[in-house]
GROMACS .gro file of C-alpha atoms in nm:
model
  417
    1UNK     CA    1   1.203   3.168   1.500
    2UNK     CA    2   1.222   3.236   1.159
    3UNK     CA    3   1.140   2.944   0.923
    4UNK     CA    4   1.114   2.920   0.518
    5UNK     CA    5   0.894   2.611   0.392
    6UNK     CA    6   0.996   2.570   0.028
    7UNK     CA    7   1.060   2.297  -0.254
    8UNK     CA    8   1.386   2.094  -0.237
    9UNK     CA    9   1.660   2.105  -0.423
   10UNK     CA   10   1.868   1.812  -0.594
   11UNK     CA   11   2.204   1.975  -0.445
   12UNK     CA   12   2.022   1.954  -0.053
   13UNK     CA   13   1.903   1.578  -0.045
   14UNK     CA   14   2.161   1.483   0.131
   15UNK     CA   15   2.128   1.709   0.459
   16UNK     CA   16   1.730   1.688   0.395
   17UNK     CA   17   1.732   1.311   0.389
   18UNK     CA   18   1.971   1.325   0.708
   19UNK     CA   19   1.693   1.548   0.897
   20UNK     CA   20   1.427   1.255   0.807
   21UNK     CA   21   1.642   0.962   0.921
   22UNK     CA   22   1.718   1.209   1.256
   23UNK     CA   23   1.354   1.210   1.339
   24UNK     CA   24   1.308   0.860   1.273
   25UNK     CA   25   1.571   0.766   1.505
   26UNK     CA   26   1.870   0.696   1.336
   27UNK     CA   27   1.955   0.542   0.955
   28UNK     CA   28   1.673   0.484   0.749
   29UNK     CA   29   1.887   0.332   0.494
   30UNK     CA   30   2.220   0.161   0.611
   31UNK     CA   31   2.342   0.067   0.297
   32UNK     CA   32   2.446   0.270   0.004
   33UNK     CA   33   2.246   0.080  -0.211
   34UNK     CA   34   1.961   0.148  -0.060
   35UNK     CA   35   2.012   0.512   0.012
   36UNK     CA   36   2.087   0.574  -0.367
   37UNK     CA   37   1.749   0.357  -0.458
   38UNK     CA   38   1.573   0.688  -0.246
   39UNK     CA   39   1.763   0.921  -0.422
   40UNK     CA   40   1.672   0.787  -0.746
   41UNK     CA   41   1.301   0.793  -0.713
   42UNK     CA   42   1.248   1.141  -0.552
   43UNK     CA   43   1.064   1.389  -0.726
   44UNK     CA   44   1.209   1.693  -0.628
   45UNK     CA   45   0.970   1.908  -0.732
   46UNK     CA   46   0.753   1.778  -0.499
   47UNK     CA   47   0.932   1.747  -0.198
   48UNK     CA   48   0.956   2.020   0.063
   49UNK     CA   49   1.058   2.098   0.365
   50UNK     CA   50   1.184   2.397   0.640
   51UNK     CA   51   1.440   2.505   0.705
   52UNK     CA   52   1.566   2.715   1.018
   53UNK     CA   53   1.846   2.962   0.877
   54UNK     CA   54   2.070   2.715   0.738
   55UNK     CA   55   1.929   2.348   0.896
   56UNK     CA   56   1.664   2.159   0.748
   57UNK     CA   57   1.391   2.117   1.026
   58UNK     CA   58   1.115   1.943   0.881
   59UNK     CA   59   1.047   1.728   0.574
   60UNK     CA   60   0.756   1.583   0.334
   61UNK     CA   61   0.782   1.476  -0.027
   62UNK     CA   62   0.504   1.279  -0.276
   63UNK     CA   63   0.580   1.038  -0.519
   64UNK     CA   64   0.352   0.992  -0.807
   65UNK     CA   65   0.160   0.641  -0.859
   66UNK     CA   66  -0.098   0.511  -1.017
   67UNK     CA   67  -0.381   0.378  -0.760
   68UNK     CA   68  -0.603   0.069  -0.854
   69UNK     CA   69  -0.962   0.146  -0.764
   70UNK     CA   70  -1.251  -0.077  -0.779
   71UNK     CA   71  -1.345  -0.145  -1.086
   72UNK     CA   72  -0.994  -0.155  -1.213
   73UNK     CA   73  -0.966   0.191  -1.320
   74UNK     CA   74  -0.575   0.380  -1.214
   75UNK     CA   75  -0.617   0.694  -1.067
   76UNK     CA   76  -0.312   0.906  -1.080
   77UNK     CA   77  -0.247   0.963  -0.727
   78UNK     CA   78   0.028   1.117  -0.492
   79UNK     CA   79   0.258   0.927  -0.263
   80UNK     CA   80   0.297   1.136   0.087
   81UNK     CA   81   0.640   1.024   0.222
   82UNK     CA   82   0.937   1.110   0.407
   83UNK     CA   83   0.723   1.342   0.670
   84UNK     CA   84   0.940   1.442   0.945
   85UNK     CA   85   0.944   1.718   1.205
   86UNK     CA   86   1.274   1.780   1.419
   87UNK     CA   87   1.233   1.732   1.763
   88UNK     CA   88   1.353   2.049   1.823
   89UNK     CA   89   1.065   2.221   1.639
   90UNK     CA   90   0.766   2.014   1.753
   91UNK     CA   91   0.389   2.207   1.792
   92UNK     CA   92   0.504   2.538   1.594
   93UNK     CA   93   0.232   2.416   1.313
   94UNK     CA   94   0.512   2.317   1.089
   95UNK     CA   95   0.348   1.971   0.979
   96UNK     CA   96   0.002   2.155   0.983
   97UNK     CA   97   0.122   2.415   0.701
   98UNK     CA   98   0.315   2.114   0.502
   99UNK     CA   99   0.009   1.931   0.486
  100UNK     CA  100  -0.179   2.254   0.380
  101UNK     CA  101   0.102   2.314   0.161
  102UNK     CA  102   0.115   1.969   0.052
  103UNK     CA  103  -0.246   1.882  -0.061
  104UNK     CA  104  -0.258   2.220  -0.234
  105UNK     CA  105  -0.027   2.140  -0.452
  106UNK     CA  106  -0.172   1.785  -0.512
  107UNK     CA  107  -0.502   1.964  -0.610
  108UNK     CA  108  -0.294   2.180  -0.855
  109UNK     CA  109  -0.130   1.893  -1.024
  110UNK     CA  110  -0.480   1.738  -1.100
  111UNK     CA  111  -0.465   1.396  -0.854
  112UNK     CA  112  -0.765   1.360  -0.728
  113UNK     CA  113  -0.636   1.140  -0.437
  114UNK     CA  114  -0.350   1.155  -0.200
  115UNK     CA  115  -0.222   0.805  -0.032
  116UNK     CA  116   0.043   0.764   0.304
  117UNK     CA  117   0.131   0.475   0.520
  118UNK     CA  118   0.142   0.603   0.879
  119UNK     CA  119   0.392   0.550   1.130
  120UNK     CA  120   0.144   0.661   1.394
  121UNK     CA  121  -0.194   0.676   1.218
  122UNK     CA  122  -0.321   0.936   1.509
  123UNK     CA  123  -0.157   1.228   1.318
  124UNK     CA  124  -0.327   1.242   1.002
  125UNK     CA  125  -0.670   1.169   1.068
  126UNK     CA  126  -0.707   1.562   1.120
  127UNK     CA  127  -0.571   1.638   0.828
  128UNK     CA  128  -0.844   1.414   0.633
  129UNK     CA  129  -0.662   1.077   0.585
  130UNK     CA  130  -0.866   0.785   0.666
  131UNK     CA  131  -0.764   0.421   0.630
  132UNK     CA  132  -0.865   0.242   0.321
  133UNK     CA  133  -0.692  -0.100   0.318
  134UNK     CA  134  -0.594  -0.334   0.583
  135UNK     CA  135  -0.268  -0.602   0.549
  136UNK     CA  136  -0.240  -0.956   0.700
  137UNK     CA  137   0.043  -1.109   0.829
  138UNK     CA  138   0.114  -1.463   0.958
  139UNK     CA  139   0.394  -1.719   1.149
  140UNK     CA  140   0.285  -2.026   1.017
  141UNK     CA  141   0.396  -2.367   1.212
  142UNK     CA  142   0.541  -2.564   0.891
  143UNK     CA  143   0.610  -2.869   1.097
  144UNK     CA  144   0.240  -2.928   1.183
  145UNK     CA  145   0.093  -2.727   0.829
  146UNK     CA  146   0.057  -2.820   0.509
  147UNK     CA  147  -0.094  -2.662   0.199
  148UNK     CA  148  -0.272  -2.825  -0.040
  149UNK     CA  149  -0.345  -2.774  -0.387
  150UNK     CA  150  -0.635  -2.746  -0.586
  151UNK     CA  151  -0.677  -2.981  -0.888
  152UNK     CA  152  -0.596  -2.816  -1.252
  153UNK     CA  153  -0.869  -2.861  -1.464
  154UNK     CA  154  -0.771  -2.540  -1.721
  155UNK     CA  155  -0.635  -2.806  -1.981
  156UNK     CA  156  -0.307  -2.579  -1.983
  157UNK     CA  157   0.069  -2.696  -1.874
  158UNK     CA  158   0.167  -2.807  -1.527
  159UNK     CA  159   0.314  -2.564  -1.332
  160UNK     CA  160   0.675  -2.585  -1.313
  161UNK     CA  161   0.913  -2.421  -1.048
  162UNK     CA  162   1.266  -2.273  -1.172
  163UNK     CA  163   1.521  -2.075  -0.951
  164UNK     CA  164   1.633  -1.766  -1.079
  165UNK     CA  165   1.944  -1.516  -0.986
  166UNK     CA  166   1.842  -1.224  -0.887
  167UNK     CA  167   1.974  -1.060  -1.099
  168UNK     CA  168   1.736  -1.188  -1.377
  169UNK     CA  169   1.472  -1.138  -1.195
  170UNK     CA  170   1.323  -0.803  -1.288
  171UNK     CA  171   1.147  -0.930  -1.573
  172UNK     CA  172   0.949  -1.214  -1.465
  173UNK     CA  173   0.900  -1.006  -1.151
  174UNK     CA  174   0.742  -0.734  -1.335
  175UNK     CA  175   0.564  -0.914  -1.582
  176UNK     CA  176   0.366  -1.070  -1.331
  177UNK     CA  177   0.294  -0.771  -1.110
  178UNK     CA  178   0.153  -0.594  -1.391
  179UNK     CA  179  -0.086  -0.807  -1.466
  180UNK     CA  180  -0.194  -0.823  -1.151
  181UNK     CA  181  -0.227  -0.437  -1.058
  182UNK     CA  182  -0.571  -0.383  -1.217
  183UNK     CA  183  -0.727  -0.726  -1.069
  184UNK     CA  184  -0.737  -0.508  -0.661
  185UNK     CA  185  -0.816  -0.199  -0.528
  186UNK     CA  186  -0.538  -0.060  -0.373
  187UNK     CA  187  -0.247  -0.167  -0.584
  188UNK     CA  188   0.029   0.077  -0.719
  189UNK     CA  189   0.177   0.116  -1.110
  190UNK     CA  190   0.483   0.071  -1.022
  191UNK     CA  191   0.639   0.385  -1.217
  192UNK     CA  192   1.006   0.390  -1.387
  193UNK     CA  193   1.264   0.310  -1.055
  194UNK     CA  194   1.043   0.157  -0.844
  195UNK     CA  195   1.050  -0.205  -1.007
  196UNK     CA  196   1.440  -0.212  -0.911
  197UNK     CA  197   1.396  -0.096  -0.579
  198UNK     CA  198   1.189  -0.372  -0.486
  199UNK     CA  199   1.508  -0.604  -0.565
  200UNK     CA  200   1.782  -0.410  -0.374
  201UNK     CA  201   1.935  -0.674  -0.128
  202UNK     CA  202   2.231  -0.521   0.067
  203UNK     CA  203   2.365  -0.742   0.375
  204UNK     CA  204   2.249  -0.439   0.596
  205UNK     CA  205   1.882  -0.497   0.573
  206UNK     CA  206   1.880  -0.927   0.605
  207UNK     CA  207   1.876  -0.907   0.991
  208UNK     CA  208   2.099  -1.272   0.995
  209UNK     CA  209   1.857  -1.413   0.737
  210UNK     CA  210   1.998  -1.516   0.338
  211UNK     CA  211   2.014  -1.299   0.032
  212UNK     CA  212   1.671  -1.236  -0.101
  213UNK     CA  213   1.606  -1.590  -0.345
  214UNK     CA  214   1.348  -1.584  -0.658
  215UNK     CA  215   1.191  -1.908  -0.732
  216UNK     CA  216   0.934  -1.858  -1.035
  217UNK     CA  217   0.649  -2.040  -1.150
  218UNK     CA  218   0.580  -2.140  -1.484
  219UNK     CA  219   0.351  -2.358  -1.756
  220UNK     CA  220   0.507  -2.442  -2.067
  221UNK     CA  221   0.870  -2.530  -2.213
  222UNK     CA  222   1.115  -2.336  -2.422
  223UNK     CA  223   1.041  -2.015  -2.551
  224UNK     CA  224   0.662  -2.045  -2.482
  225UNK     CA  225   0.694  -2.104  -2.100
  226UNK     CA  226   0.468  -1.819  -1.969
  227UNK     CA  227   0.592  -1.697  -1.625
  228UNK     CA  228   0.283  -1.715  -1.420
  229UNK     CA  229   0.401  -1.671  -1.062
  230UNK     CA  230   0.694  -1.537  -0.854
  231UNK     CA  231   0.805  -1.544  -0.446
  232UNK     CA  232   1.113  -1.345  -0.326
  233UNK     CA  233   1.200  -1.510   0.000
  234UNK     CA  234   1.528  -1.508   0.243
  235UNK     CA  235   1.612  -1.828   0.472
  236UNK     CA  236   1.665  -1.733   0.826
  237UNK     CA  237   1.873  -2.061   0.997
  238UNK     CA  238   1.815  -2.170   1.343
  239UNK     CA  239   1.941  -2.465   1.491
  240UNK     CA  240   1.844  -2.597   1.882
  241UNK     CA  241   1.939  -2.936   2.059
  242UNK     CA  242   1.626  -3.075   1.853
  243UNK     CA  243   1.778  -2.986   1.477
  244UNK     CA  244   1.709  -2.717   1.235
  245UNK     CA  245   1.428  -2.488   1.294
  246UNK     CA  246   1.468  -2.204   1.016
  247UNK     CA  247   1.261  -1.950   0.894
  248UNK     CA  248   1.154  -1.887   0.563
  249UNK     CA  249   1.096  -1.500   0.535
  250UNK     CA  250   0.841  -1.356   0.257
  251UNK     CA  251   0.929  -1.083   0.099
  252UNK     CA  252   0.687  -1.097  -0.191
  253UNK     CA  253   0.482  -1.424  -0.334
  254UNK     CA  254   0.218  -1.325  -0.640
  255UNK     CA  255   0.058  -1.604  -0.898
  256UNK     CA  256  -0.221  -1.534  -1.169
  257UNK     CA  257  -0.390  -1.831  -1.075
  258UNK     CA  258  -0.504  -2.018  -0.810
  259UNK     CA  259  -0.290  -2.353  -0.892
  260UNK     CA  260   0.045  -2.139  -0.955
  261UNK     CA  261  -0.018  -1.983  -0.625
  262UNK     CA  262  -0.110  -2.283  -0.403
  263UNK     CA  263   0.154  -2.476  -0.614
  264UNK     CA  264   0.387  -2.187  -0.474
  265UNK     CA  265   0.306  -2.181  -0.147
  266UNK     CA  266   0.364  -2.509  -0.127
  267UNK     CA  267   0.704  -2.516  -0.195
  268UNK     CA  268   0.768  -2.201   0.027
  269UNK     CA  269   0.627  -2.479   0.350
  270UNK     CA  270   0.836  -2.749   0.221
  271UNK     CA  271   1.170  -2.556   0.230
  272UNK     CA  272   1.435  -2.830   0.397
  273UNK     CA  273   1.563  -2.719   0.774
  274UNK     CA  274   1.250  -2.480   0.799
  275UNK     CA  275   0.972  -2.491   1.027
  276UNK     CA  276   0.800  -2.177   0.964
  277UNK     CA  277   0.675  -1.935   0.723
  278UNK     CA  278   0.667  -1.568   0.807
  279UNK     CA  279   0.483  -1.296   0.595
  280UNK     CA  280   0.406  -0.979   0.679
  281UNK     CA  281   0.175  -0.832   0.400
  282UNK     CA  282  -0.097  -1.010   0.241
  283UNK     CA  283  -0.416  -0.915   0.146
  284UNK     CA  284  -0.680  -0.979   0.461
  285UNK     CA  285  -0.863  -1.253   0.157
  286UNK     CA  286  -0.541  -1.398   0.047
  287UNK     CA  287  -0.648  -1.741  -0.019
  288UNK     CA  288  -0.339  -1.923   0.175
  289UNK     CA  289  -0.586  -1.897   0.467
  290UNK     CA  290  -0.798  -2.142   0.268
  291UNK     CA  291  -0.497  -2.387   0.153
  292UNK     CA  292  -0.335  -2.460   0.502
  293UNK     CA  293  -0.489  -2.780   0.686
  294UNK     CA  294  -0.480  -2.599   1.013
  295UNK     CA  295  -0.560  -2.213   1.020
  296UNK     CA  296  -0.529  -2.170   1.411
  297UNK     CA  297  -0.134  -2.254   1.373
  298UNK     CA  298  -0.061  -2.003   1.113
  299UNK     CA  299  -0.081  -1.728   1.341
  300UNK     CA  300  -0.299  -1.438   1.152
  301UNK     CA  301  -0.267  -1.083   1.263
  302UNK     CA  302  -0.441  -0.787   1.068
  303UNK     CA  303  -0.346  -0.414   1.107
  304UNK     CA  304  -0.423  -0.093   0.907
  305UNK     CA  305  -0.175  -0.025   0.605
  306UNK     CA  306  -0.238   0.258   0.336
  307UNK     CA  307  -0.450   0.575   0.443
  308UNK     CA  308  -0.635   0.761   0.194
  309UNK     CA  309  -0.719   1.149   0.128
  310UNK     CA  310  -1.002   1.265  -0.133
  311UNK     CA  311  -0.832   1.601  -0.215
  312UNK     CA  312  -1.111   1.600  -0.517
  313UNK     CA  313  -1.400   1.423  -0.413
  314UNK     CA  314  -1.598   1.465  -0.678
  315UNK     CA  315  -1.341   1.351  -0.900
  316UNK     CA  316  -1.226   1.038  -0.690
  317UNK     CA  317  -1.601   0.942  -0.618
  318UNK     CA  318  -1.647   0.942  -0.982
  319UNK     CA  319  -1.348   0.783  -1.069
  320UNK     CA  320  -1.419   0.389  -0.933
  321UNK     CA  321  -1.742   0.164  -1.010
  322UNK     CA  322  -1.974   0.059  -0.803
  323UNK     CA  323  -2.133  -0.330  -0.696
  324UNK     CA  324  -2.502  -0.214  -0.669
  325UNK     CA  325  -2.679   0.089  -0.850
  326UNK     CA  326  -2.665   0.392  -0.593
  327UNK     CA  327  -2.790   0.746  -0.625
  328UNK     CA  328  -2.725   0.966  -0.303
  329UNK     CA  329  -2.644   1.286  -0.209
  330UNK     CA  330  -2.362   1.283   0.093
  331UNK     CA  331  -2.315   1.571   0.314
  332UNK     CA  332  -1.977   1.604   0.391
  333UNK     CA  333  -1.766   1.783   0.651
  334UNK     CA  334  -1.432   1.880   0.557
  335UNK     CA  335  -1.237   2.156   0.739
  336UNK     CA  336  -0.879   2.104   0.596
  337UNK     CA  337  -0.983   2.136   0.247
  338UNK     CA  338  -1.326   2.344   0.214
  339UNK     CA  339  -1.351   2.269  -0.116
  340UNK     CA  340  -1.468   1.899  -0.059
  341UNK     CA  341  -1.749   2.084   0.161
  342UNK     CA  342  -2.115   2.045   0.111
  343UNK     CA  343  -2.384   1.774  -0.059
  344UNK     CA  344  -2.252   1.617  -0.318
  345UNK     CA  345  -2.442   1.366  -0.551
  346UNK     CA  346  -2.346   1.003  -0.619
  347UNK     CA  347  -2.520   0.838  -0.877
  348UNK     CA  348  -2.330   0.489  -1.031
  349UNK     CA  349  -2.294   0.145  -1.096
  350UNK     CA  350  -2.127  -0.113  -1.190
  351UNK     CA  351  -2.052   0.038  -1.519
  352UNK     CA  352  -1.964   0.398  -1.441
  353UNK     CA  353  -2.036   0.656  -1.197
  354UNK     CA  354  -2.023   1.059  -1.148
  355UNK     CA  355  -2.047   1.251  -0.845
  356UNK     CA  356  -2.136   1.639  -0.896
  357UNK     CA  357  -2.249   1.900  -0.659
  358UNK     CA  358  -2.613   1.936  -0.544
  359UNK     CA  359  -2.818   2.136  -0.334
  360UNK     CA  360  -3.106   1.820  -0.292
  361UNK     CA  361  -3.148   1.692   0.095
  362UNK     CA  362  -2.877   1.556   0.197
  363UNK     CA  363  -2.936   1.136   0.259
  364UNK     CA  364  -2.627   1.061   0.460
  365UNK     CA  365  -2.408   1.295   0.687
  366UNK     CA  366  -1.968   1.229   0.715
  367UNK     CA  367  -1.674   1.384   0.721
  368UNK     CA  368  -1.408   1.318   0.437
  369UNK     CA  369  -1.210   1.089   0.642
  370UNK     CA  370  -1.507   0.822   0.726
  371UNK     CA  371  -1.558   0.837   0.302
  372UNK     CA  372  -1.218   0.818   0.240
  373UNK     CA  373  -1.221   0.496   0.489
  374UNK     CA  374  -1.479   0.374   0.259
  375UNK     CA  375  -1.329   0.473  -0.086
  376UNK     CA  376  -1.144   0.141  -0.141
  377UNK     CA  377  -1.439  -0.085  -0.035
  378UNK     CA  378  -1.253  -0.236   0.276
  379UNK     CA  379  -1.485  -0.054   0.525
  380UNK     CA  380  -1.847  -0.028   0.481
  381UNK     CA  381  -2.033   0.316   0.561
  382UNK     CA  382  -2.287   0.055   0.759
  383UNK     CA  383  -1.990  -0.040   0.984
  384UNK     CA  384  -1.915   0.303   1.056
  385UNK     CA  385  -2.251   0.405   1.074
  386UNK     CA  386  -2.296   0.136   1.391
  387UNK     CA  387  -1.976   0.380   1.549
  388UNK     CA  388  -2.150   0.633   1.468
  389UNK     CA  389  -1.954   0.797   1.225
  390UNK     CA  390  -2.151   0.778   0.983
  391UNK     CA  391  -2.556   0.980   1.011
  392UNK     CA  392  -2.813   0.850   0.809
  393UNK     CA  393  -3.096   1.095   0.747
  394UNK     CA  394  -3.273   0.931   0.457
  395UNK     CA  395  -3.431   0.614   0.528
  396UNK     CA  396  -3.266   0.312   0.335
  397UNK     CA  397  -2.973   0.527   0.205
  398UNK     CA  398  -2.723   0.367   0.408
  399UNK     CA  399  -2.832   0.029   0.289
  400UNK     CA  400  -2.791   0.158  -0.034
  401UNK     CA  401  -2.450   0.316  -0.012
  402UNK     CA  402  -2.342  -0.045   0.169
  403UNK     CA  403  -2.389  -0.242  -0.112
  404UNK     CA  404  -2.253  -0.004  -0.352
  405UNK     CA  405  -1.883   0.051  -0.169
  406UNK     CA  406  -1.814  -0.273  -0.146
  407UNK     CA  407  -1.526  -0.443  -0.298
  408UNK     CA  408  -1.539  -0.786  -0.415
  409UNK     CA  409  -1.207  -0.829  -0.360
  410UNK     CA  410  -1.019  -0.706  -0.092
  411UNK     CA  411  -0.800  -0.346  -0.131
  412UNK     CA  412  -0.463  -0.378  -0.068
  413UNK     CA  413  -0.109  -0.231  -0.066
  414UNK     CA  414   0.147  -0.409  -0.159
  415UNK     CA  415   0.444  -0.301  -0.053
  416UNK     CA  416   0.530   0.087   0.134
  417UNK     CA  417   0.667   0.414  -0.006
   0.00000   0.00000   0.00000
């Protein structure tokens, strides 16, 4: 077999894309629509792929984003997406050299991190991903929950709901997002194309439920309303001998305060002929777990979501704040990129941190995955010291590093790439 891994081409999406919806087990993207939104936010230059004489075999491409981190810094960061081998070509290394490939070039284009969802989260763990940030998801029993709403006491305007077309929506969307992006770890810039992507509604994707619906919150009137809140929702119907029994299906619901979003919320598990709520991605501390009068009937379920890679760890390690002061020197395992190698020194706080090379005693012993796990401050390098992931040779060092990783507020994605 003779194979050729090289950059794409704008004339060859087409066939490439076809190879990645082939290995994923049929149309990624039914609708035109939808397959042109992909098109539109590829970055050629880096996606790659191999090809077999004249068929494209395997696939991989990064998008760029902007990564919260804690302490509200962005971190330019690359996207890993579209990762496919043909199942024709399965363990001939071809996904081992396009990760090689892949987070060699990410190192030469300066991003300190590299980010992926997983399909199957057992593949990249040897290639030094680990996961950073959890996601919730609920079914919550409408006809026997309600939510309640904290009192206002900010002095400002009532909140005030208002539909709005869909069409219109991009702006209030956006505005809102924005403002929220630098508040949790986790959270992408959404760069130019990916705002509109996020409103794309073709028939093909509604699985029997309604076109996507905006409903926006707001304080004020006239031209000094401020748009403080958004949810993008569809309305599943379902009727049985009893009456209606719908579904109201979250796509998205985001508020910049806590009255806007309760007030929101609300509304979403009031919505006539529905009985239930479903969301699939919510931060594991969203605080609608605190606003529903029974918690047992809304169903909660928490899985992994975005998986991180320190391709520069000095650089990413230096790049976020930390809760506590901390000064210690990691030694750190990292076969797939020797680079990252050795004892590295972490002194920081809340204010500002750097993270250089050193050759002092090493205080605790990891590879890059468990501090990659740790980068986002989901998971706490005392938790994965108790699986013994994590070695701690200094005494009180792993206390230490515990209180400094943490993240006051939970990381989270917000929606896949």
């Amino acid at each position: 077999m003779t194979t050729d891994l090289r950059v794409l081409e704008a004339s060859e999406w087409d066939s490439w894309f076809g190879t990645l919806e082939r290995a994923f087990g049929g149309a990624l993207s039914s609708a035109a629509e939808q397959r042109e939104a992909w098109r539109s936010v590829t970055e050629y230059e880096r996606s790659i792929g191999v090809r077999d004489g004249d068929e494209w075999v395997a696939t991989a491409g990064a998008f760029t984003f902007g990564l919260t981190v804690p302490g509200g810094n962005v971190v330019s960061a690359a996207g890993v997406t579209m990762v496919s081998v043909a199942a024709t070509h399965r363990r001939r290394g071809i996904l081992t050299s396009m990760m090689r490939r892949q987070l060699d070039d990410v190192r030469s284009w300066g991003q300190p991190l590299a980010l992926l969802t997983a399909s199957e989260p057992a593949i990249y763990g040897r290639f030094g991903y680990g996961a950073g940030t959890r996601q919730l998801s609920a079914e919550i029993d409408t006809s026997r929950v309600s939510f309640r709403v904290p009192a206002d006491d900010t002095g400002t305007q009532a909140v005030r709901l208002r539909f709005v077309e869909l069409a219109d929506a991009l702006e209030p969307v956006e505005s809102v997002y924005a403002r929220l992006v630098a508040t949790r770890p986790g959270m992408l810039e959404r760069r130019p194309g990916w705002d509109r992507t996020m409103l794309i509604d073709p028939p093909e994707i509604r699985e029997g439920a309604s076109a996507l619906q905006c409903v926006v919150a707001r304080r004020g009137e006239g031209d000094g309303a401020e748009t403080v809140g958004y949810a993008l929702y569809r309305i599943k119907p379902e009727w049985d001998a009893a009456g209606p029994k719908g579904t109201v299906v979250i796509d998205q619901v985001a508020a910049l305060d806590p009255v806007a979003y309760a007030t929101m919320w609300r509304f979403l598990g009031e919505i006539d002929l529905t009985s239930t709520v479903s969301v699939s991605n919510l931060p594991v501390d969203d605080p609608f777990q605190f606003l529903v009068s029974d918690v047992r009937r809304a169903n909660i379920r928490v899985r992994d979501s975005l998986y991180v890679r320190l391709v520069e760890l000095g650089a990413a390690l230096a790049a976020r704040t930390y809760q506590a002061p901390v000064d210690v020197v990691f030694e750190v395992d990292d076969a797939f990129c020797p680079w990252n190698e050795g004892r590295w020194r972490l002194t920081g706080d809340e204010k500002g941190a750097s993270c250089e090379r050193t050759a002092d005693a090493a205080d605790l012993s990891l590879s890059v995955r468990e501090l990659a796990s740790m980068y986002l401050g989901d998971i706490s390098p005392a938790a994965l010291a108790r699986a013994g992931l994590v070695r701690e040779l200094r005494p009180g060092a792993l206390a230490e590093a515990s209180a400094a990783f943490v993240s006051p507020v939970a990381p989270w994605l917000p929606h896949g790439f």
